Coordinates of C-alpha atoms in Angstrom, one line a residue:
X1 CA -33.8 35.9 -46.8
X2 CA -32.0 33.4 -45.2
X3 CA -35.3 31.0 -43.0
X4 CA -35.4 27.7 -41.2
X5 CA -38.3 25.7 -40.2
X6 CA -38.1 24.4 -37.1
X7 CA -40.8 23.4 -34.2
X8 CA -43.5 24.8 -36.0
X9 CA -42.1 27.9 -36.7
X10 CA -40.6 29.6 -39.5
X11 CA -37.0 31.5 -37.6
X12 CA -35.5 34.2 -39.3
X13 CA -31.8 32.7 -38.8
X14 CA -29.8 35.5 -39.8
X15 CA -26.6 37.1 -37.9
X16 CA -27.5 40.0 -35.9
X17 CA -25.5 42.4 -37.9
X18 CA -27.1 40.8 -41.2
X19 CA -30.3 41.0 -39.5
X20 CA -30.3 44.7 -38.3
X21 CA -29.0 45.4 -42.2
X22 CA -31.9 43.6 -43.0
X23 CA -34.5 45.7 -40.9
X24 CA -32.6 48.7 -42.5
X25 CA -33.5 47.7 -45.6
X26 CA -37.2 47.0 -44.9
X27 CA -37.2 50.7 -43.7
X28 CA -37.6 51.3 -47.5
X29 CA -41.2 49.8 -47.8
X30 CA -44.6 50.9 -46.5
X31 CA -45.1 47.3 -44.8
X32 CA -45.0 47.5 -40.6
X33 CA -42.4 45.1 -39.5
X34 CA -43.2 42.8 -36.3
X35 CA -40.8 41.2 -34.5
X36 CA -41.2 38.0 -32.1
X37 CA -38.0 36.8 -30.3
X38 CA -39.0 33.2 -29.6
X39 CA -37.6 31.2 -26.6
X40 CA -38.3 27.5 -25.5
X41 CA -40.9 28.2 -23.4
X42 CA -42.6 30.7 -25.6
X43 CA -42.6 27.9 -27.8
X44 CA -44.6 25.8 -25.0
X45 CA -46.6 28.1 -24.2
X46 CA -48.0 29.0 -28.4
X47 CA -48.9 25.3 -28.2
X48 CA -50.9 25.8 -25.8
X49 CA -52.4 29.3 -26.6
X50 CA -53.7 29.2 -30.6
X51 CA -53.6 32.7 -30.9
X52 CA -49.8 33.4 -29.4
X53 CA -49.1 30.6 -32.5
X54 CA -50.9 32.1 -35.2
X55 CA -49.5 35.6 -34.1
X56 CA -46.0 34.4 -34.3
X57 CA -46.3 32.7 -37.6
X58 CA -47.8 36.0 -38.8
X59 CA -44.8 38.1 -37.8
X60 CA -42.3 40.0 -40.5
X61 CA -39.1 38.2 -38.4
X62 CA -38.9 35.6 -35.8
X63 CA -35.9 35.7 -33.7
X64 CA -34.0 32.4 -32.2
X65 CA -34.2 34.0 -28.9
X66 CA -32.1 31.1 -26.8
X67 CA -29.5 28.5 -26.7
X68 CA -32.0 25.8 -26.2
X69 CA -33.8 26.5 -30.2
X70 CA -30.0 26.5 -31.7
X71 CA -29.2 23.2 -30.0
X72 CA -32.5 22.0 -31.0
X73 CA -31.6 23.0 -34.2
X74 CA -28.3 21.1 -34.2
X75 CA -30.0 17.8 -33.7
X76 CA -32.8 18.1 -35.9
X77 CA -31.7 20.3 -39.1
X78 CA -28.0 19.7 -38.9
X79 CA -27.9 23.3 -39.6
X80 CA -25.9 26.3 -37.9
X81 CA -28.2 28.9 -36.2
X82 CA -28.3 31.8 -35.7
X83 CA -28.9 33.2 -31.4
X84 CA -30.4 36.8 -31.8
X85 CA -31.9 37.6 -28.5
X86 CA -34.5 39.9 -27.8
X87 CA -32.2 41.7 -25.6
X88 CA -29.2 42.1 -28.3
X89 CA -31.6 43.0 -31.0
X90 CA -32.9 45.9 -28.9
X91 CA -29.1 47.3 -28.2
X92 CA -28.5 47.0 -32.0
X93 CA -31.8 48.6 -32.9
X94 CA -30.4 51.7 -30.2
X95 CA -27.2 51.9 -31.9
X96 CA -29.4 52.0 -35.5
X97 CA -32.0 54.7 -34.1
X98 CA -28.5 56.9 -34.0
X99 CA -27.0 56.4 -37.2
X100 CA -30.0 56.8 -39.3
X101 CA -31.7 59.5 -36.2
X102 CA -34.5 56.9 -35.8
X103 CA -37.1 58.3 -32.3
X104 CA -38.1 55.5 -30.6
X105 CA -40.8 54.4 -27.7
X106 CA -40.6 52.1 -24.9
X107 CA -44.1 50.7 -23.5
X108 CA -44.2 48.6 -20.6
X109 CA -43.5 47.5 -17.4
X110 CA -43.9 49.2 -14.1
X111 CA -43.4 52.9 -14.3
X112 CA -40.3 53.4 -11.9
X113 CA -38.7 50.5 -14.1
X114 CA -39.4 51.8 -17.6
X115 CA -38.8 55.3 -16.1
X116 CA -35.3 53.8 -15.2
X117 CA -34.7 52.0 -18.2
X118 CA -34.8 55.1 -20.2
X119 CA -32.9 57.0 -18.2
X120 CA -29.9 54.3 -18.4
X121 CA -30.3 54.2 -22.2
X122 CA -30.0 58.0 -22.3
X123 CA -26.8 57.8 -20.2
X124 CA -25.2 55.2 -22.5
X125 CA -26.2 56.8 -25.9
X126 CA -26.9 60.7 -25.1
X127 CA -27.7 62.0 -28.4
X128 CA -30.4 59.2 -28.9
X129 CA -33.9 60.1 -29.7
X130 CA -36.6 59.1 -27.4
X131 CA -39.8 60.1 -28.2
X132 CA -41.6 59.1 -25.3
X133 CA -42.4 55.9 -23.0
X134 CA -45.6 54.9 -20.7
X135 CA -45.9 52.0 -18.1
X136 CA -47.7 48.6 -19.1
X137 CA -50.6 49.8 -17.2
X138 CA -52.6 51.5 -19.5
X139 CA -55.8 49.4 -19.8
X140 CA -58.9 51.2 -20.0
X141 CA -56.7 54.4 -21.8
X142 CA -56.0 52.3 -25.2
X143 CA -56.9 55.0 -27.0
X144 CA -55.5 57.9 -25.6
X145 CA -51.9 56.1 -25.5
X146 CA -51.9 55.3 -29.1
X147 CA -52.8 59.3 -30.0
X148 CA -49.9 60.3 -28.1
X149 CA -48.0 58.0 -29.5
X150 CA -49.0 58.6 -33.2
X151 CA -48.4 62.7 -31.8
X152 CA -44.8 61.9 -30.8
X153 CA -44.0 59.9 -34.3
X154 CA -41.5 57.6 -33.2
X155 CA -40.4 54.8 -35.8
X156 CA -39.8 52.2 -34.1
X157 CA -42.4 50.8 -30.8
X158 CA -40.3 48.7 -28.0
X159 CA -43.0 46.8 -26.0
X160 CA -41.8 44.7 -23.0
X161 CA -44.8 43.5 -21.7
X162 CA -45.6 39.1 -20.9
X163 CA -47.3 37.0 -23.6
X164 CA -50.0 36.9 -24.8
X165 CA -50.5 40.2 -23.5
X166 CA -47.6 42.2 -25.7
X167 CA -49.3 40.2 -28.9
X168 CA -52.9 40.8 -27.9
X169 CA -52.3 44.5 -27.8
X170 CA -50.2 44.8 -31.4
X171 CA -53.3 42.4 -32.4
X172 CA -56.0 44.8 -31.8
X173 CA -54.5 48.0 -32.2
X174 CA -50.9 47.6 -34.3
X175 CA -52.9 49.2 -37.2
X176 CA -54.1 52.1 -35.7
X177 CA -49.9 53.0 -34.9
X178 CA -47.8 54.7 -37.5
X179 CA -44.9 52.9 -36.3
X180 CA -42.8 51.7 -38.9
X181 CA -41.7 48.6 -36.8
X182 CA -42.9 47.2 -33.5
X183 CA -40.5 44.6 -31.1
X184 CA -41.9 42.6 -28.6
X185 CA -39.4 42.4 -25.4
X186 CA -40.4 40.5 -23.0
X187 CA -39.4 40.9 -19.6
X188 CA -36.3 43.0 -21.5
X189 CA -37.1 46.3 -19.8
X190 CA -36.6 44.5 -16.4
X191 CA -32.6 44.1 -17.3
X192 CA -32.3 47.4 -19.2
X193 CA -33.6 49.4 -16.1
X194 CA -31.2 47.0 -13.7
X195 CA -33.7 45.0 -12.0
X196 CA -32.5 42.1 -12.9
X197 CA -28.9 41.4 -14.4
X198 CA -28.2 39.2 -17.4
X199 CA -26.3 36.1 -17.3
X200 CA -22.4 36.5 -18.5
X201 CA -21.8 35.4 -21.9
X202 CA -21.0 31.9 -21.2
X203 CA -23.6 30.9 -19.1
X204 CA -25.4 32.2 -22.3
X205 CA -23.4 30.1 -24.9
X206 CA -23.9 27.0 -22.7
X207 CA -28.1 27.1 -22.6
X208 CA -27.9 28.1 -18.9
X209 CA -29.1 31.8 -19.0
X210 CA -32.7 30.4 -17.8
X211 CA -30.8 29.3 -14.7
X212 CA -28.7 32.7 -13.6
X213 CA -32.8 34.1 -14.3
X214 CA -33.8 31.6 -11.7
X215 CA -31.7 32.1 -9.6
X216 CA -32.5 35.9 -9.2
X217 CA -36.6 34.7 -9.0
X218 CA -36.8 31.4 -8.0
X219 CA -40.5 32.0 -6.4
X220 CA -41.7 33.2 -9.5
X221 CA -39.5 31.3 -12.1
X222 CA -39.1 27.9 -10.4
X223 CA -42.4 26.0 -11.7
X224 CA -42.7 27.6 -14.9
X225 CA -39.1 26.7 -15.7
X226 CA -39.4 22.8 -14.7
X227 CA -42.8 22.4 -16.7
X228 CA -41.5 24.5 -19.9
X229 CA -37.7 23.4 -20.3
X230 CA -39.1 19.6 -19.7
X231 CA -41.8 19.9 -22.1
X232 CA -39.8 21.4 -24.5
X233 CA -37.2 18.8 -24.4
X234 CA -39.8 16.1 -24.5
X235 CA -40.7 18.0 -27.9
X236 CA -37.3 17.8 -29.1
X237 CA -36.5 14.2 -28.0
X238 CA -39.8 13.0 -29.6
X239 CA -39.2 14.7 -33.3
X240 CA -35.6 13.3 -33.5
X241 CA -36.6 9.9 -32.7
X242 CA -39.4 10.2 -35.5
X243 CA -37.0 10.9 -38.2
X244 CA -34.3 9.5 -37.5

């Protein structure tokens, strides 16, 4: 298993395709599997939030969800990594849940938007096994969610809810699912439905997805963005001057 420490984290730095061989693989065992995709500002924010860090450090994979940890990486550990966004993960894991007739279940977001995001998936990979999916607005009905989940037996749980929510929830109830491995998306659902679009690949490869985001939610994205990308940078700036 090929890892790299970096900011506090242990990263799962893998290839995408050697990754999603890798979750294949760890099909095989009894063990759930949890996966964090990690960005800079999930990074601020765990620093701030002791039990978004400890979750993260407890989870089977941690993915180098942004441009901004690889060229963090670059300065600091000299080594190549790997970018495996949440998003990319989740279109790999689709085309997996074919080959090997894996169900799966979406949980999250809005209802007309995870109502939609289904629906496109179904229209892209027809003879894909959806179990089920519910809205992120199940609070109070805990219970009855994860019976009809267990009911419908899907393998693998997509949840595309914020932080520390997603993690809170796998916290206090990812025992009581037999899932075999749980993903936690983000605002993923929001571009799978069409809400939003993603950026095009080289806006990506240059660090500058967070920008095409902003511009498509400034009001909500604008202050979060300039506290987050500047801390993180600070953070950066600050360990590379210590060692070197």
């Amino acid at each position: 298993m090929n890892n790299i420490k970096l900011l506090g984290f242990t990263f799962t730095n893998l290839e995408i395709n050697k990754l999603v061989k890798y979750i294949n693989f760890k099909f095989k065992f009894k063990k759930k599997i949890i996966i964090s995709t990690v960005n800079a500002a999930k990074i601020i924010q765990s620093k701030n939030d002791k039990f978004l860090n400890n979750f993260i450090k407890k989870s089977s994979i941690v993915t180098i969800d942004g441009m901004s940890i690889v060229f963090a990486g670059k300065l600091l550990s000299k080594k190549k990594l790997h970018r495996v966004s949440g998003y990319d993960l989740m279109e790999k894991l689709f085309i997996l849940s074919l080959k090997k007739k894996i169900s799966l279940f979406f949980l999250g977001s809005k209802k007309n938007v995870i109502k939609q995001a289904v629906k496109n998936v179904k229209k892209k990979y027809p003879k894909i096994h959806i179990s089920g999916f519910n809205d992120g607005f199940f609070w109070d009905n805990e219970k009855q969610l994860i019976k009809r989940i267990n009911k419908l037996k899907p393998k693998i749980l997509l949840i595309g809810m914020t932080s520390p929510t997603q993690e809170m929830f796998v916290q206090k109830y990812g025992n009581s699912l037999n899932v075999k491995l749980i993903i936690l998306l983000g605002g993923s659902f929001d571009v799978l439905s069409g809400k939003l679009q993603r950026a095009p690949i080289l806006l990506q490869n240059m660090g500058l997805e967070w920008a095409f985001r902003l511009a498509q939610e400034p009001r909500r994205l604008f202050w979060r963005y300039l506290t987050t990308n500047s801390q993180f940078i600070y953070m950066v700036l600050k360990q590379y001057l210590r060692f070197k």
